[in-house]
Coordinates of C-alpha atoms and ligand atoms in Angstrom, one line a residue:
X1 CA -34.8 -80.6 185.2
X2 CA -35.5 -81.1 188.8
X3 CA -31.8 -82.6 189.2
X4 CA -30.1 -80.0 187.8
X5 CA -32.1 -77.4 189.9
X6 CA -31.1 -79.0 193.1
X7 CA -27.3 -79.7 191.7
X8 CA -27.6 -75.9 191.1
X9 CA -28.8 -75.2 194.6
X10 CA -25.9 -76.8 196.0
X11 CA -23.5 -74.8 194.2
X12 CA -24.9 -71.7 194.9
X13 CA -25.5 -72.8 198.7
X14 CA -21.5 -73.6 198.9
X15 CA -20.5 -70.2 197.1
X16 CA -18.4 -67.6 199.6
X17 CA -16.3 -64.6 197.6
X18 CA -13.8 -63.5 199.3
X19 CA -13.4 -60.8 196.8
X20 CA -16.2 -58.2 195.3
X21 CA -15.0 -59.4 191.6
X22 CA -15.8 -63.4 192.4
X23 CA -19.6 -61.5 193.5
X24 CA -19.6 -60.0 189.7
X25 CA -18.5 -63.3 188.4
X26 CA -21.3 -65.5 190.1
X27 CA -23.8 -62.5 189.5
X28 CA -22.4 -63.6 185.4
X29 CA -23.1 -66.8 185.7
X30 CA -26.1 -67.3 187.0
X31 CA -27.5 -64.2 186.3
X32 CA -26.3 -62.9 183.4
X33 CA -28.0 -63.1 179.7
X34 CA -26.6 -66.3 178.8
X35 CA -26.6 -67.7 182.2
X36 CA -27.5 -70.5 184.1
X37 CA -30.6 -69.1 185.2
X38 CA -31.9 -67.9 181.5
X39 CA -30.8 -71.4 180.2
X40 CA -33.5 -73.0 182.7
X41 CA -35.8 -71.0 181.5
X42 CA -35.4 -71.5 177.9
X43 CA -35.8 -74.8 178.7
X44 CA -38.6 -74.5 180.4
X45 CA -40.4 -74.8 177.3
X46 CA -39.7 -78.4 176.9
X47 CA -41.1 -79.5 180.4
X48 CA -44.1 -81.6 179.9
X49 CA -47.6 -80.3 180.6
X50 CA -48.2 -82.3 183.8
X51 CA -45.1 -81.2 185.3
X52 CA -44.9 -77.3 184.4
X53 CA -46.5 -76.3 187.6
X54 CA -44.8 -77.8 190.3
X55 CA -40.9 -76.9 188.0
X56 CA -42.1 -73.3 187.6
X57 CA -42.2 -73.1 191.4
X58 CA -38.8 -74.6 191.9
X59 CA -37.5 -72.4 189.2
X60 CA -38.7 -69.5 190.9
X61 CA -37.5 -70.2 194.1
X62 CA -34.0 -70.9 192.7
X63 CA -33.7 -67.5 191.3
X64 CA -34.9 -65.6 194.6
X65 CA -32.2 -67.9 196.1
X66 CA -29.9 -66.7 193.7
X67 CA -31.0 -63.4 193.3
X68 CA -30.3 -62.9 197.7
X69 CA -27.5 -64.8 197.4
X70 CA -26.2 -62.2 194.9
X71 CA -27.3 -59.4 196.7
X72 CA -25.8 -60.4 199.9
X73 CA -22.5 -60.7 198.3
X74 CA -22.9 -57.4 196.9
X75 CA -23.1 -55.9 200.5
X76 CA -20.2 -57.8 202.3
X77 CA -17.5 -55.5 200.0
X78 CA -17.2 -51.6 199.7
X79 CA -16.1 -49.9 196.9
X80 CA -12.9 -51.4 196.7
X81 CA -13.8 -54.8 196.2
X82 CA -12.8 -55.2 200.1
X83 CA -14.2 -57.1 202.4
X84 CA -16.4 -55.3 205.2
X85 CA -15.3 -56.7 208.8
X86 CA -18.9 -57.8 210.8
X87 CA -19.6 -54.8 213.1
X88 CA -19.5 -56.2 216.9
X89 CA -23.0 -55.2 218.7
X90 CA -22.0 -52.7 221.5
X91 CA -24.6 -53.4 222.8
X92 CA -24.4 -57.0 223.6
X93 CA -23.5 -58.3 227.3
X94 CA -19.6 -58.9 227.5
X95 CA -18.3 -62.1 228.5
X96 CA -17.4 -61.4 232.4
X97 CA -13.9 -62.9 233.1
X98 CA -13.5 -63.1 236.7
X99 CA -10.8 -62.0 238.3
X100 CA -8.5 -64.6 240.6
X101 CA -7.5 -63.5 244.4
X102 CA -3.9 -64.6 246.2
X103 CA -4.4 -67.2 248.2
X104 CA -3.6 -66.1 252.1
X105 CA -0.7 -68.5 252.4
X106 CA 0.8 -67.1 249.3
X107 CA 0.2 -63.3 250.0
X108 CA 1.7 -63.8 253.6
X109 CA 5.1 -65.7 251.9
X110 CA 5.5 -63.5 249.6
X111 CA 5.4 -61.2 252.8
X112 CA 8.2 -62.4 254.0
X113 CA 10.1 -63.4 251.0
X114 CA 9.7 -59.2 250.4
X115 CA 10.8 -58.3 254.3
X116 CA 14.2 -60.8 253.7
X117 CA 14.7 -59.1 250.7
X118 CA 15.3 -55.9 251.9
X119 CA 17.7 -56.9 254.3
X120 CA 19.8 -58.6 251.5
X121 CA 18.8 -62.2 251.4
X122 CA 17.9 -63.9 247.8
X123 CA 15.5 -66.6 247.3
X124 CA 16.1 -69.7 246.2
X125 CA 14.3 -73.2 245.7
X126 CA 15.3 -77.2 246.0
X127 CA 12.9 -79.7 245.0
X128 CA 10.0 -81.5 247.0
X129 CA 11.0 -85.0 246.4
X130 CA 14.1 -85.1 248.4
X131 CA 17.0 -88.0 249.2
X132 CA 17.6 -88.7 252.4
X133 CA 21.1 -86.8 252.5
X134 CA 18.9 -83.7 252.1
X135 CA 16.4 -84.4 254.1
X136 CA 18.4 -86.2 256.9
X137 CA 21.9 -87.4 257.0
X138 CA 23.4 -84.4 256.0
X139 CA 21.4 -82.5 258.9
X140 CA 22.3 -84.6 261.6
X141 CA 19.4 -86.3 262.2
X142 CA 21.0 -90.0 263.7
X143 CA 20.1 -92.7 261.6
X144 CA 17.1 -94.0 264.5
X145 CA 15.4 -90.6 264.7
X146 CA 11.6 -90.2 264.8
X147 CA 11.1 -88.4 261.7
X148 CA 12.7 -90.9 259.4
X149 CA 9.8 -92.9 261.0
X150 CA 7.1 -94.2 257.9
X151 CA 4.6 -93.2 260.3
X152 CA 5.8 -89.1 260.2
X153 CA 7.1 -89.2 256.7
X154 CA 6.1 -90.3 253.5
X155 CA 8.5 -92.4 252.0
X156 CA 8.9 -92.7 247.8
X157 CA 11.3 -95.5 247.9
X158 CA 13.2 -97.2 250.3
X159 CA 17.1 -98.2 250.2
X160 CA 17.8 -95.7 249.1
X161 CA 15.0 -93.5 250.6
X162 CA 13.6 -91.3 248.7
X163 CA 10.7 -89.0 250.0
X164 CA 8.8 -86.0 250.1
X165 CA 10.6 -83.2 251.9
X166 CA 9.3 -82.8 255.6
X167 CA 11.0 -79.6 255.9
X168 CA 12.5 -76.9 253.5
X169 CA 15.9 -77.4 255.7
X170 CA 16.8 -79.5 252.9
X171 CA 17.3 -76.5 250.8
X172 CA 19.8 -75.9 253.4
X173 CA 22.4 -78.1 252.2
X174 CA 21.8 -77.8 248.6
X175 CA 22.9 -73.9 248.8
X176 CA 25.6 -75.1 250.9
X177 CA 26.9 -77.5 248.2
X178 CA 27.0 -75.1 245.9
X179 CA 27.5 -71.6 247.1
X180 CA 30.4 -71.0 249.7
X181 CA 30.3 -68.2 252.3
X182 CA 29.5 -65.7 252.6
X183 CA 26.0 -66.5 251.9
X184 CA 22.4 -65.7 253.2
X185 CA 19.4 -66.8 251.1
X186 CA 15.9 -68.0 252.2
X187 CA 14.3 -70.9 250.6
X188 CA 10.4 -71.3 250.3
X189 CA 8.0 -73.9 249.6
X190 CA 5.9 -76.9 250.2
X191 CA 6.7 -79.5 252.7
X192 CA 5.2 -83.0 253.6
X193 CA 4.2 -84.8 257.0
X194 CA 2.3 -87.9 257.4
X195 CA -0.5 -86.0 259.8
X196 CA -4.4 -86.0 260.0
X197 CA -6.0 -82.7 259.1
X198 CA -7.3 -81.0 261.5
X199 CA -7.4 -77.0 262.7
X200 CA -4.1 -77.1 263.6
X201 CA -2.4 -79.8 261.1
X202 CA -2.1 -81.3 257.9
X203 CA -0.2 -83.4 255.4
X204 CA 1.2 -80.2 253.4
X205 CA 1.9 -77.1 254.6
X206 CA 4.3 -74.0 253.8
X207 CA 7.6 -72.8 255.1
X208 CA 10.3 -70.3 254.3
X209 CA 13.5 -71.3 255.4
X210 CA 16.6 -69.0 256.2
X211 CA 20.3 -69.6 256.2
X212 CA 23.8 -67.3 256.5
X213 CA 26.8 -68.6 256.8
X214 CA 30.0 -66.1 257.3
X215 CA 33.1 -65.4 259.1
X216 CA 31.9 -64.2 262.9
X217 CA 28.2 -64.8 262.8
X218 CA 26.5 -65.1 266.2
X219 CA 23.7 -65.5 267.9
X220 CA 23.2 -61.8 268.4
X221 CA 22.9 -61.4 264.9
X222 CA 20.2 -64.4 264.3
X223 CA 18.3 -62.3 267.2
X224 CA 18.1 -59.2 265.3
X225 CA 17.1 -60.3 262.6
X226 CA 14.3 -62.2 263.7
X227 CA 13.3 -59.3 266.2
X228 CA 13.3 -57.0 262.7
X229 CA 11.7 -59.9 260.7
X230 CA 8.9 -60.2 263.3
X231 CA 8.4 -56.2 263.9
X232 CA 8.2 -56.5 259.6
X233 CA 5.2 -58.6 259.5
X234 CA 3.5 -58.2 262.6
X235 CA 3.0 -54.6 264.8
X236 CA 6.1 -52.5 264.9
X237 CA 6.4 -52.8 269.0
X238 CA 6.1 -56.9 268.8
X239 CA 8.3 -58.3 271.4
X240 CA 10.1 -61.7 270.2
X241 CA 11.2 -64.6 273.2
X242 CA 13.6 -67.1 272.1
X243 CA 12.9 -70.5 273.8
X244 CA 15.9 -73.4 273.9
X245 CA 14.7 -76.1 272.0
X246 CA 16.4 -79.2 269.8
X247 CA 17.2 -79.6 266.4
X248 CA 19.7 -82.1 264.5
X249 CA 21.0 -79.6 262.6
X250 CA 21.4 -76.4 265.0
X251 CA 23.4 -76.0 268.4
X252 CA 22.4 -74.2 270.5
X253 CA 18.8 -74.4 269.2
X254 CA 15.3 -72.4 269.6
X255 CA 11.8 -71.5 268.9
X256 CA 10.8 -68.4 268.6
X257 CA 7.5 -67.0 270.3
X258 CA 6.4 -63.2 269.5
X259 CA 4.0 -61.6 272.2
X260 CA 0.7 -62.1 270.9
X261 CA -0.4 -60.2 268.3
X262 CA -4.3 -60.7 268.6
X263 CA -5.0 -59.6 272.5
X264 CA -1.1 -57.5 272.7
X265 CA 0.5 -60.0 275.3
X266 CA -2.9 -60.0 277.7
X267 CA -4.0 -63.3 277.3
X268 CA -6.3 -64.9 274.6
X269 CA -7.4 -68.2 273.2
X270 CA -5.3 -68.1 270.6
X271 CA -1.8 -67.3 272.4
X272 CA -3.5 -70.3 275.2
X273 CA -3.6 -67.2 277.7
X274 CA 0.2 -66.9 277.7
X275 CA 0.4 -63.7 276.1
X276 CA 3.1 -65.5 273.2
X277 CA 2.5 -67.3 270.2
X278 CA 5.1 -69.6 268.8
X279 CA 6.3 -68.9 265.1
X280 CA 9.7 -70.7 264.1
X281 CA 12.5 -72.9 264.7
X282 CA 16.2 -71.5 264.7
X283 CA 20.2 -71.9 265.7
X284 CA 23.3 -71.9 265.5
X285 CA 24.6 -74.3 262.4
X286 CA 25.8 -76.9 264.0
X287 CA 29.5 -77.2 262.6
X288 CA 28.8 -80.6 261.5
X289 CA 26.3 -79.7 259.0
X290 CA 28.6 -77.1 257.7
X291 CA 31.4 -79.6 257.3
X292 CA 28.8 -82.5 255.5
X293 CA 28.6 -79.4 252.8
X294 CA 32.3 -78.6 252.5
X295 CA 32.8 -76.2 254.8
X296 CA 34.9 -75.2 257.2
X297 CA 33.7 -74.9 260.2
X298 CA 36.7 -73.9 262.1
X299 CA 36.5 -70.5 259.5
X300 CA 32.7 -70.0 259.4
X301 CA 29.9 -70.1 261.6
X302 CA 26.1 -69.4 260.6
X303 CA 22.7 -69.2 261.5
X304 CA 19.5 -71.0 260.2
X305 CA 15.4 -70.5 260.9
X306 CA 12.7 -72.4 259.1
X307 CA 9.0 -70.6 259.4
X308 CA 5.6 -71.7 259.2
X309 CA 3.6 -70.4 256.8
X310 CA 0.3 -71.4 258.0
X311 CA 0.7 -70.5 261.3
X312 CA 2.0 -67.0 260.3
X313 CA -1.6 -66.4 258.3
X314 CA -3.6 -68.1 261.0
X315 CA -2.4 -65.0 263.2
X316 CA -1.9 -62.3 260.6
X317 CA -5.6 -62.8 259.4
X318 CA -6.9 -64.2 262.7
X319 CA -8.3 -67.7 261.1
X320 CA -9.1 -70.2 263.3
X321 CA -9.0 -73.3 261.5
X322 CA -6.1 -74.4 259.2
X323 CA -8.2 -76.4 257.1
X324 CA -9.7 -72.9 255.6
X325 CA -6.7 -73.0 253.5
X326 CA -7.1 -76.3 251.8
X327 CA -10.9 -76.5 251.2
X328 CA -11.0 -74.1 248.1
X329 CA -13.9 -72.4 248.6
X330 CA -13.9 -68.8 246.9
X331 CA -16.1 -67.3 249.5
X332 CA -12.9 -67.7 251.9
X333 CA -9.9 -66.6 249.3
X334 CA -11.8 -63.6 247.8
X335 CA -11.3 -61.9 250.9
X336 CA -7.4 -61.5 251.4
X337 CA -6.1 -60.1 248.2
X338 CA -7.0 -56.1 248.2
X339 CA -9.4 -55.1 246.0
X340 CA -7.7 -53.4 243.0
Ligands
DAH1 N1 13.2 -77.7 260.0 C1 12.5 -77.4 261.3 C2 11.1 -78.0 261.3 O1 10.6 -78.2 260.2 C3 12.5 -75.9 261.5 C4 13.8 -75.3 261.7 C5 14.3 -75.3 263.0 C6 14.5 -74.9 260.7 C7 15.5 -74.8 263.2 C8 15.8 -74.3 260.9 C9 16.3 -74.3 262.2 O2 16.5 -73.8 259.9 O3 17.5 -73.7 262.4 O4 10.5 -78.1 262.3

């Protein structure tokens, strides 16, 4: 007797209706006049002496088990034998999601991806681990040159060398292989130096890259659009100062300075009390990298920039130490993207 109460336990334990007709069924078979429960009992009789009192306690517990189990089953179904969906207490604390912020570097490139958009230049992407026809031969940069150094690059593989792209340059010659002029896109994205970090450097770091290649391109033209490029991002009456400078893949070359945004040209720590603050490399292709991509140089001429990233938030948001941007700490990103 004790056996089958338990065996019956378990059954009734593992029943779930999913239907107010299995409810009426289980109320049948254990409840009903010929059911489980009545059978028990009629047996009951049979249960010797000695053990009468301690069965008639299980058998009542089983059928208040059964009984609730019944009556719960009867509740979880309305009138049309459907089952009633659990009510979600309103009142209860909600699960706080929260939200994400931009990072600074990628709020200030997509800046200037934004600013180069209006003035007709697409974007496009090459990838981080780069050859060294992207990254070198194809620019210009003679086969002894500094950067193809181990010590300022980090090398993959060797013979052929394969690294991580120092500069988004590379990007450069890609569009040039496969687009012909005229062309004008800008290119941004990581890129890779073998530096310690410190408040001014560090292994990875951001730039957007610019190129435009057409019939009668000048110099004049690179200026203007830098001048417009850095009256976009920074104060409408910044003044831009084009330095000569040296690059592989540009002739003539130059870095660009803008008057300093932070103290207006007066003379602060941050511009070194020069009044300007450098902000990007650019030229003139040089028609030897035009030709390494197919094209003719005697036809087309073009202009080329590459921007940091860093550098441009360092001034924008007036940080002082680069390594601000790598450290992930929330406290620091929460407070760049607007709040919404
Ligand atoms: N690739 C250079 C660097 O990483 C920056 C640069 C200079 C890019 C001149 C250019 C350019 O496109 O014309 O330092």
């Amino acid at each position: 007797m004790k056996e089958r109460i338990q065996q019956i336990i378990a059954e009734v334990e593992a029943f779930k209706a999913a239907h107010a007709t299995e409810v009426e069924d289980f109320r049948i078979r254990y409840l009903g006049k010929k059911g489980v429960l009545n059978d028990l009992f009629a047996d009951f009789k049979l249960v010797a002496p000695e053990h009468r009192k301690e069965t008639g306690r299980l058998l009542n517990e089983l059928k208040n088990y059964i009984q609730n189990k019944f009556d719960q089953g009867r509740t979880a179904f309305d009138t049309q034998g459907v089952a009633f969906k659990p009510t979600p207490d309103l009142t209860m604390p909600v699960d706080f999601q929260e939200l994400g912020a931009r990072h600074p570097v990628s709020l200030v490139m997509n800046r200037v991806i934004d600013v180069f958009g209006r003035i007709g230049f697409p974007v496009a992407e090459g990838p981080e681990i780069e050859d060294d026809w992207h990254n070198f031969s194809a620019l210009n940069f003679p086969p002894e040159h500094p950067a193809r150094d181990m010590q300022d690059t980090f090398f993959l593989e060797k013979n052929p060398d394969i690294a991580l792209r120092t500069h988004t340059s590379s990007v450069q010659i890609r569009y040039m292989e496969k687009h012909k002029p005229p062309l004008r896109a800008i290119f941004p994205g990581r890129v890779y130096r073998n530096e310690a970090i410190s408040a001014r450097a560090h292994c990875l770091f951001h730039q957007v890259e610019g190129l435009y290649v057409d019939k009668n391109v000048s110099f004049a033209d690179l200026k203007q659009t830098l001048l417009y490029f850095a009256r976009e991002m920074f104060d409408a009456d910044t003044k831009i100062r084009l330095r000569p400078s040296f690059f592989p893949f540009t002739e003539p070359s130059a870095e660009m300075d803008i008057s300093c945004n932070i103290c207006s040209g007066k003379g602060c720590n941050i511009c070194k009390y020069t009044g300007w603050v450098e902000i990007l490399g650019c030229g003139m292709v040089d028609p030897s990298v035009l030709e390494n991509c197919g094209i003719n140089s005697m036809e087309y001429t073009g202009y080329a920039f590459g921007i940091g990233m860093e550098r441009m938030a360092l001034l924008l948001y007036q940080i002082n130490d680069l390594r601000l941007f790598f450290e992930n700490d929330l406290r620091f990103l929460k407070q760049f993207t607007p709040a919404i």
